[in-house]
Short mmCIF file of C-alpha atoms in Angstrom, two decimals:
data_model
loop_
_atom_site.label_atom_id
_atom_site.label_comp_id
_atom_site.label_asym_id
_atom_site.label_seq_id
_atom_site.Cartn_x
_atom_site.Cartn_y
_atom_site.Cartn_z
CA MET A 778 105.27 105.08 66.69
CA GLU A 779 108.26 106.56 68.45
CA GLU A 780 106.27 106.89 71.68
CA LYS A 781 105.22 103.22 71.46
CA GLU A 782 108.83 102.16 70.92
CA ASN A 783 109.92 104.14 73.97
CA LYS A 784 107.23 102.42 76.05
CA LYS A 785 108.38 99.02 74.79
CA GLN A 786 111.99 99.79 75.68
CA LYS A 787 110.92 101.02 79.09
CA GLY A 788 108.92 97.84 79.62
CA LYS A 789 111.95 95.70 78.73
CA THR A 790 114.04 97.38 81.43
CA SER A 791 114.13 95.02 84.40
CA TRP A 792 113.05 96.19 87.85
CA TRP A 793 116.53 95.29 89.14
CA LYS A 794 118.27 97.68 86.71
CA SER A 795 115.94 100.47 87.77
CA TYR A 796 117.26 100.22 91.37
CA THR A 797 120.05 102.45 92.60
CA ARG A 798 123.12 100.97 94.28
CA ARG A 799 121.78 101.96 97.70
CA GLN A 800 118.44 100.28 96.99
CA LYS A 801 120.20 97.10 95.88
CA VAL A 802 122.24 96.98 99.10
CA PHE A 803 119.13 97.39 101.24
CA PHE A 804 117.36 94.75 99.14
CA PHE A 805 120.06 92.17 99.89
CA ILE A 806 120.12 93.12 103.59
CA GLY A 807 116.33 92.75 103.82
CA LEU A 808 116.42 89.47 101.88
CA GLY A 809 119.14 88.08 104.17
CA ILE A 810 117.24 89.04 107.34
CA SER A 811 114.03 87.53 105.96
CA VAL A 812 115.69 84.22 105.01
CA PHE A 813 117.45 84.03 108.40
CA SER A 814 114.18 84.69 110.25
CA ILE A 815 112.33 82.02 108.27
CA LEU A 816 115.07 79.46 108.96
CA ILE A 817 115.00 80.21 112.71
CA LEU A 818 111.20 79.91 112.74
CA LEU A 819 111.30 76.57 110.89
CA MET A 820 113.98 75.26 113.26
CA LEU A 821 111.78 76.15 116.24
CA PHE A 822 108.69 74.57 114.73
CA PHE A 823 110.59 71.38 113.83
CA ALA A 824 112.69 71.35 117.00
CA ARG A 825 111.37 67.93 118.07
CA GLU A 826 112.01 66.40 114.64
CA LEU A 827 115.55 67.84 114.70
CA GLY A 828 116.29 66.12 118.00
CA ALA A 829 115.85 69.05 120.39
CA ARG A 830 113.05 67.44 122.39
CA GLU A 831 113.76 69.29 125.63
CA ALA A 832 113.65 72.62 123.85
CA ALA A 833 110.39 71.62 122.13
CA ASP A 834 108.84 70.56 125.44
CA THR A 835 109.85 73.89 126.98
CA LEU A 836 108.52 75.96 124.08
CA PHE A 837 105.40 74.10 123.04
CA GLY A 838 104.56 71.68 125.85
CA GLU A 839 105.29 68.04 126.37
CA GLY A 840 104.91 65.87 123.29
CA LYS A 841 104.02 68.75 120.94
CA ASN A 842 105.83 70.33 118.02
CA GLY A 843 105.45 73.86 116.70
CA TRP A 844 102.60 73.05 114.33
CA ALA A 845 100.54 71.38 117.02
CA TRP A 846 101.12 74.32 119.35
CA LEU A 847 100.05 76.75 116.59
CA GLY A 848 96.90 74.73 115.93
CA ASP A 849 95.96 74.67 119.61
CA MET A 850 96.59 78.40 119.94
CA LEU A 851 94.39 79.19 116.95
CA ALA A 852 91.68 76.86 118.22
CA ASN A 853 91.71 78.33 121.73
CA SER A 854 91.74 81.91 120.47
CA ALA A 855 89.48 81.50 117.47
CA VAL A 856 86.91 83.89 118.91
CA ARG A 857 89.58 86.55 119.50
CA TRP A 858 90.91 86.17 115.97
CA PHE A 859 87.40 86.44 114.60
CA LEU A 860 86.71 89.57 116.66
CA THR A 861 90.05 91.07 115.55
CA LEU A 862 89.20 90.54 111.89
CA PHE A 863 85.67 91.81 112.52
CA VAL A 864 86.95 95.01 114.16
CA LEU A 865 89.39 95.58 111.31
CA GLY A 866 86.67 94.98 108.70
CA VAL A 867 84.14 97.25 110.38
CA GLY A 868 86.79 99.92 110.99
CA VAL A 869 87.99 99.94 107.38
CA THR A 870 84.38 100.02 106.13
CA VAL A 871 83.39 102.89 108.43
CA ASN A 872 86.54 104.82 107.52
CA PHE A 873 85.85 104.33 103.80
CA LEU A 874 82.19 105.36 104.08
CA LEU A 875 83.00 108.44 106.15
CA SER A 876 85.73 109.49 103.68
CA LEU A 877 83.33 108.93 100.79
CA LEU A 878 80.62 110.94 102.55
CA VAL A 879 83.04 113.82 103.20
CA SER A 880 84.18 113.73 99.56
CA LEU A 881 80.57 113.86 98.33
CA ILE A 882 79.71 116.75 100.65
CA THR A 883 82.86 118.78 99.96
CA TRP A 884 83.49 118.07 96.26
CA LYS A 885 82.19 121.43 95.04
CA GLY A 886 84.50 124.42 95.39
CA LYS A 887 88.12 124.78 96.40
CA ARG A 888 87.27 125.83 99.94
CA SER A 889 85.06 122.79 100.50
CA ARG A 890 87.70 120.41 99.13
CA THR A 891 90.31 121.96 101.43
CA VAL A 892 88.20 121.43 104.55
CA GLY A 893 87.32 117.94 103.30
CA SER A 894 91.01 117.08 102.91
CA LEU A 895 91.70 118.08 106.51
CA ILE A 896 88.67 116.17 107.86
CA LYS A 897 89.66 112.99 105.98
CA SER A 898 93.19 113.26 107.35
CA LEU A 899 91.73 113.59 110.87
CA PHE A 900 89.49 110.54 110.29
CA HIS A 901 92.51 108.54 109.13
CA TYR A 902 94.45 109.12 112.36
CA ALA A 903 91.39 108.67 114.60
CA PHE A 904 90.50 105.44 112.81
CA TRP A 905 93.81 103.72 113.62
CA ILE A 906 93.79 104.90 117.24
CA ILE A 907 90.28 103.54 117.86
CA VAL A 908 90.85 100.26 115.96
CA ILE A 909 94.15 99.53 117.75
CA GLY A 910 92.48 100.24 121.12
CA MET A 911 89.59 97.88 120.35
CA ILE A 912 91.91 95.10 119.16
CA LEU A 913 94.01 95.38 122.33
CA SER A 914 90.81 95.17 124.35
CA VAL A 915 89.79 91.99 122.48
CA TRP A 916 93.11 90.36 123.44
CA GLY A 917 92.62 91.20 127.11
CA VAL A 918 94.80 94.28 127.42
CA ASP A 919 93.55 96.66 130.09
CA ILE A 920 92.84 99.80 128.09
CA ALA A 921 91.75 101.73 131.19
CA SER A 922 95.18 101.42 132.77
CA ILE A 923 96.79 102.47 129.51
CA VAL A 924 94.55 105.53 129.30
CA ALA A 925 95.32 106.36 132.95
CA GLY A 926 99.02 106.35 132.17
CA LEU A 927 98.63 108.46 129.06
CA GLY A 928 99.02 111.67 131.08
CA ILE A 929 102.70 111.08 131.70
CA VAL A 930 103.21 109.55 128.26
CA THR A 931 101.49 112.53 126.63
CA LEU A 932 103.79 114.90 128.47
CA ILE A 933 106.86 112.97 127.34
CA ILE A 934 105.60 112.74 123.77
CA GLY A 935 104.66 116.42 123.81
CA LEU A 936 108.19 117.39 124.79
CA GLY A 937 109.72 115.09 122.21
CA CYS A 938 107.27 115.80 119.39
CA GLN A 939 106.96 119.56 119.52
CA SER A 940 107.48 119.80 115.77
CA LEU A 941 104.62 117.36 115.13
CA ILE A 942 102.27 119.35 117.37
CA ALA A 943 103.38 122.57 115.65
CA ASP A 944 102.62 121.02 112.25
CA ILE A 945 99.12 119.99 113.33
CA VAL A 946 98.31 123.39 114.83
CA ALA A 947 99.70 125.16 111.76
CA GLY A 948 97.59 122.92 109.49
CA VAL A 949 94.43 123.91 111.32
CA PHE A 950 95.31 127.61 111.03
CA ILE A 951 96.14 127.24 107.33
CA VAL A 952 92.65 125.90 106.66
CA PHE A 953 90.65 128.25 108.85
CA ASP A 954 92.72 131.38 108.12
CA ASP A 955 92.15 130.66 104.42
CA PHE A 956 95.77 131.04 103.29
CA PHE A 957 95.17 128.78 100.30
CA ASP A 958 92.84 125.99 99.18
CA VAL A 959 93.19 122.69 97.37
CA ASP A 960 93.80 123.27 93.60
CA ASP A 961 95.20 126.78 94.21
CA ILE A 962 98.45 127.61 92.43
CA VAL A 963 100.92 129.00 94.98
CA VAL A 964 104.60 129.73 95.50
CA ILE A 965 106.11 128.39 98.74
CA ASP A 966 109.87 128.49 99.30
CA SER A 967 110.44 129.32 95.61
CA PHE A 968 108.50 126.19 94.58
CA ARG A 969 105.60 126.96 92.26
CA GLY A 970 102.90 124.33 92.15
CA THR A 971 99.28 123.32 92.66
CA ILE A 972 98.03 122.38 96.12
CA LYS A 973 96.89 118.75 96.01
CA GLU A 974 96.37 117.94 99.67
CA ILE A 975 96.34 119.73 103.02
CA GLY A 976 96.83 117.22 105.81
CA LEU A 977 97.17 117.51 109.56
CA ARG A 978 100.96 117.35 109.34
CA SER A 979 101.99 118.41 105.83
CA THR A 980 100.86 120.08 102.63
CA LYS A 981 101.50 118.44 99.26
CA MET A 982 102.13 120.37 96.05
CA VAL A 983 102.77 119.27 92.47
CA ASP A 984 104.39 121.38 89.75
CA TRP A 985 103.76 121.41 85.99
CA ALA A 986 106.26 118.56 85.46
CA GLY A 987 104.54 116.29 87.99
CA ASN A 988 107.15 116.75 90.73
CA ILE A 989 105.59 116.43 94.18
CA LYS A 990 106.80 118.42 97.17
CA ALA A 991 105.63 117.83 100.73
CA ILE A 992 106.08 120.73 103.15
CA ASN A 993 105.55 120.51 106.90
CA ASN A 994 102.73 122.89 107.81
CA SER A 995 104.85 124.64 110.46
CA GLU A 996 107.45 125.47 107.77
CA VAL A 997 104.97 127.40 105.62
CA LYS A 998 106.14 130.89 106.60
CA SER A 999 105.11 132.88 103.53
CA VAL A 1000 102.82 132.04 100.64
CA VAL A 1001 102.15 133.74 97.33
CA ASN A 1002 98.68 132.67 96.22
CA LEU A 1003 98.36 133.10 92.45
CA SER A 1004 94.82 131.79 92.06
CA ARG A 1005 92.59 134.11 94.05
CA LEU A 1006 92.45 136.86 91.40
CA ALA A 1007 93.07 136.98 87.68
CA SER A 1008 96.80 137.08 86.90
CA GLY A 1009 98.29 139.91 84.89
CA ILE A 1010 100.70 139.23 82.03
CA LEU A 1011 103.25 141.67 80.66
CA LEU A 1012 104.91 140.48 77.46
CA ASP A 1013 107.30 142.14 75.05
CA PHE A 1014 107.21 141.93 71.26
CA THR A 1015 109.88 143.38 68.98
CA ILE A 1016 109.54 144.80 65.48
CA ASP A 1017 112.36 145.76 63.13
CA LYS A 1018 113.95 149.11 63.91
CA GLU A 1019 113.37 150.32 60.33
CA GLU A 1020 109.61 149.85 60.56
CA ASP A 1021 107.23 152.74 61.11
CA LEU A 1022 106.30 152.72 64.82
CA GLU A 1023 103.06 154.66 64.37
CA LYS A 1024 101.89 152.29 61.62
CA ALA A 1025 102.45 149.32 63.96
CA GLU A 1026 100.65 151.07 66.82
CA SER A 1027 97.65 151.76 64.64
CA LEU A 1028 97.52 148.08 63.69
CA PHE A 1029 97.49 147.15 67.36
CA ALA A 1030 94.65 149.57 68.10
CA LYS A 1031 92.55 147.99 65.35
CA ALA A 1032 93.43 144.31 65.81
CA LEU A 1033 93.83 143.81 69.57
CA PRO A 1034 90.05 143.68 70.33
CA ASP A 1035 89.56 140.95 67.72
CA ILE A 1036 92.63 139.04 68.95
CA SER A 1037 91.32 139.26 72.52
CA HIS A 1038 87.94 137.85 71.54
CA SER A 1039 89.56 135.02 69.55
CA LEU A 1040 91.48 133.78 72.60
CA PRO A 1041 88.95 132.35 75.09
CA LYS A 1042 91.46 132.12 77.94
CA VAL A 1043 92.08 135.89 77.91
CA ILE A 1044 90.01 137.83 80.45
CA GLY A 1045 88.94 141.22 79.09
CA GLU A 1046 91.04 142.70 76.31
CA ILE A 1047 94.73 142.76 75.49
CA THR A 1048 96.11 146.29 75.74
CA TYR A 1049 99.16 147.93 74.22
CA LYS A 1050 101.23 149.71 76.90
CA GLY A 1051 103.80 151.45 74.74
CA THR A 1052 107.44 151.03 73.72
CA ASN A 1053 109.64 149.42 76.33
CA GLY A 1054 113.04 149.59 74.74
CA LEU A 1055 115.04 150.48 71.66
CA GLU A 1056 117.31 147.53 71.02
CA GLU A 1057 120.16 147.18 68.58
CA ASN A 1058 117.99 145.66 65.87
CA GLY A 1059 114.44 146.44 66.91
CA ILE A 1060 111.80 148.32 68.85
CA THR A 1061 110.42 146.45 71.86
CA MET A 1062 106.71 146.95 72.51
CA THR A 1063 104.88 145.90 75.69
CA PHE A 1064 101.41 144.37 75.96
CA PHE A 1065 99.22 143.55 78.96
CA ALA A 1066 96.58 140.81 79.35
CA SER A 1067 94.70 139.07 82.17
CA CYS A 1068 93.95 135.38 82.59
CA GLN A 1069 93.67 132.64 85.19
CA GLU A 1070 97.06 131.62 86.57
CA GLU A 1071 96.80 128.06 85.23
CA ASP A 1072 96.40 129.49 81.70
CA ARG A 1073 99.31 131.96 81.93
CA PHE A 1074 101.90 130.20 79.77
CA GLN A 1075 99.48 129.12 77.06
CA VAL A 1076 98.02 132.64 76.84
CA ILE A 1077 101.53 134.10 76.43
CA ARG A 1078 102.24 131.68 73.57
CA ASP A 1079 98.89 132.42 71.92
CA ILE A 1080 99.33 136.21 72.08
CA LYS A 1081 102.86 136.08 70.65
CA ARG A 1082 101.62 133.91 67.80
CA GLU A 1083 98.76 136.26 66.97
CA LEU A 1084 101.05 139.31 67.09
CA TYR A 1085 103.55 137.63 64.77
CA LEU A 1086 100.82 136.71 62.29
CA LEU A 1087 99.46 140.27 62.47
CA MET A 1088 102.88 141.70 61.62
CA LYS A 1089 103.41 139.17 58.86
CA ARG A 1090 100.07 139.88 57.20
CA ASN A 1091 100.71 143.62 57.20
CA GLY A 1092 104.29 143.53 55.91
CA ILE A 1093 105.98 144.58 59.18
CA GLU A 1094 109.17 142.67 59.80
CA VAL A 1095 110.07 140.99 63.04
CA PRO A 1096 113.87 141.08 63.57
CA PHE A 1097 115.82 137.88 63.16
CA LYS A 1098 119.55 137.29 62.95
CA LYS A 1099 120.45 137.63 59.28
CA MET A 1100 123.57 137.14 57.18
CA HIS A 1101 123.79 139.40 54.11
CA ILE A 1102 125.73 137.75 51.30
CA VAL A 1103 125.14 140.38 48.58
CA ASN A 1104 123.75 143.88 48.55
CA GLU A 1105 120.12 143.98 47.69
CA LYS A 1106 117.89 146.81 46.75
CA GLU A 1107 116.35 148.29 49.85
CA LYS A 1108 112.75 147.43 50.32
CA GLU A 1109 110.36 150.34 50.08
CA ARG A 1110 108.62 150.33 53.44
CA GLU A 1111 105.14 151.60 53.91
CA THR A 1112 104.69 154.54 56.23
CA ALA A 1113 101.73 155.30 58.42
CA SER A 1114 98.90 157.29 56.88
CA GLU A 1115 97.54 160.37 58.59
CA GLU A 1116 94.60 158.37 59.90
CA GLU A 1117 96.93 155.70 61.32
CA LYS A 1118 99.15 158.34 62.92
CA GLU A 1119 96.10 159.89 64.58
CA ILE A 1120 94.95 156.48 65.92
CA ALA A 1121 98.41 155.71 67.31
CA SER A 1122 98.58 159.15 68.92
CA LYS A 1123 95.21 158.68 70.63
CA LEU A 1124 96.25 155.24 71.86
CA ASN A 1125 99.37 156.57 73.54
CA GLU A 1126 97.49 159.53 74.99
CA ALA A 1127 95.01 157.09 76.56
CA ASN A 1128 97.87 155.10 78.09
CA ARG A 1129 99.42 158.22 79.56
CA ALA A 1130 96.10 159.43 80.94
CA THR A 1131 95.59 156.29 83.07
CA PRO A 1132 99.03 155.42 84.53
CA LYS A 1133 99.26 152.09 86.34
CA GLU A 1134 102.03 150.43 88.29
CA ASP A 1135 103.00 147.55 86.02
#
């Protein structure tokens, strides 16, 4: 109900109130320019009716107003307009079909989707270049002379657009050097997110909150790819300092395999690494698990929950801030049995026998 009410309130908020002050200023400037342009256009089209016959004769021909001139122009160039619309229609259709074909061919696998994203971006730019060239040709523009002069223009553009060229070249190397793929979770410039698109000029990422970041390909200097291999998790769990450490360790040795199997996102088994600190009110114990990077945070929450329930079921206290009002009789705490001590000892010996950098 609360969510529905929030949506209703959000719907009642006018589009104008959602604008910033800067957006409102630009809105009024754009509105003013649009109104002024329309008035000037209407004055030109109705110049003869407004008494400016000489101006109308000069602009539209003797005895004609703007509407008659527009009708004649459309009638005389009907074939060109038809060809222009035809070229646009065919171009959009071909671009759509090619993009769809690439998507169908490259939908399976991150690597395929990455190459597909780059190819579709290339099609997009090539499409507009070809369509614009064909439309200019329809209207009688000499494309050959334009192409002949592109050498000098290309040199000028190359000098002025070095960053754009660098972005395109870097994008090609990103794809073919296999730095990362679409749907990989990476860290670039301290921004952690999922790769959504790799274009010719930029790479787009989105984080867990839905924030989108676009990075120019040439600015991708270093990348931490978190998706290629299973991610390791180190998490700490604290028990009360008065509890028997060996009893807790024996519980871990018995219960961790079952906990691992009950959590489908965990790869392999959760392992106990030993004590990691003696705090003021507790003993900190460290655990290690593996999972896919996208499951990291949920796996951490699941493991902590299972460890807490394990401690609760076996009468081992987890430290919380407490306020003692009256003295109470001290609780008789269970100590580890000889069997439990032996299990805990073997567990720690196994950890020491296979040291790892973690």
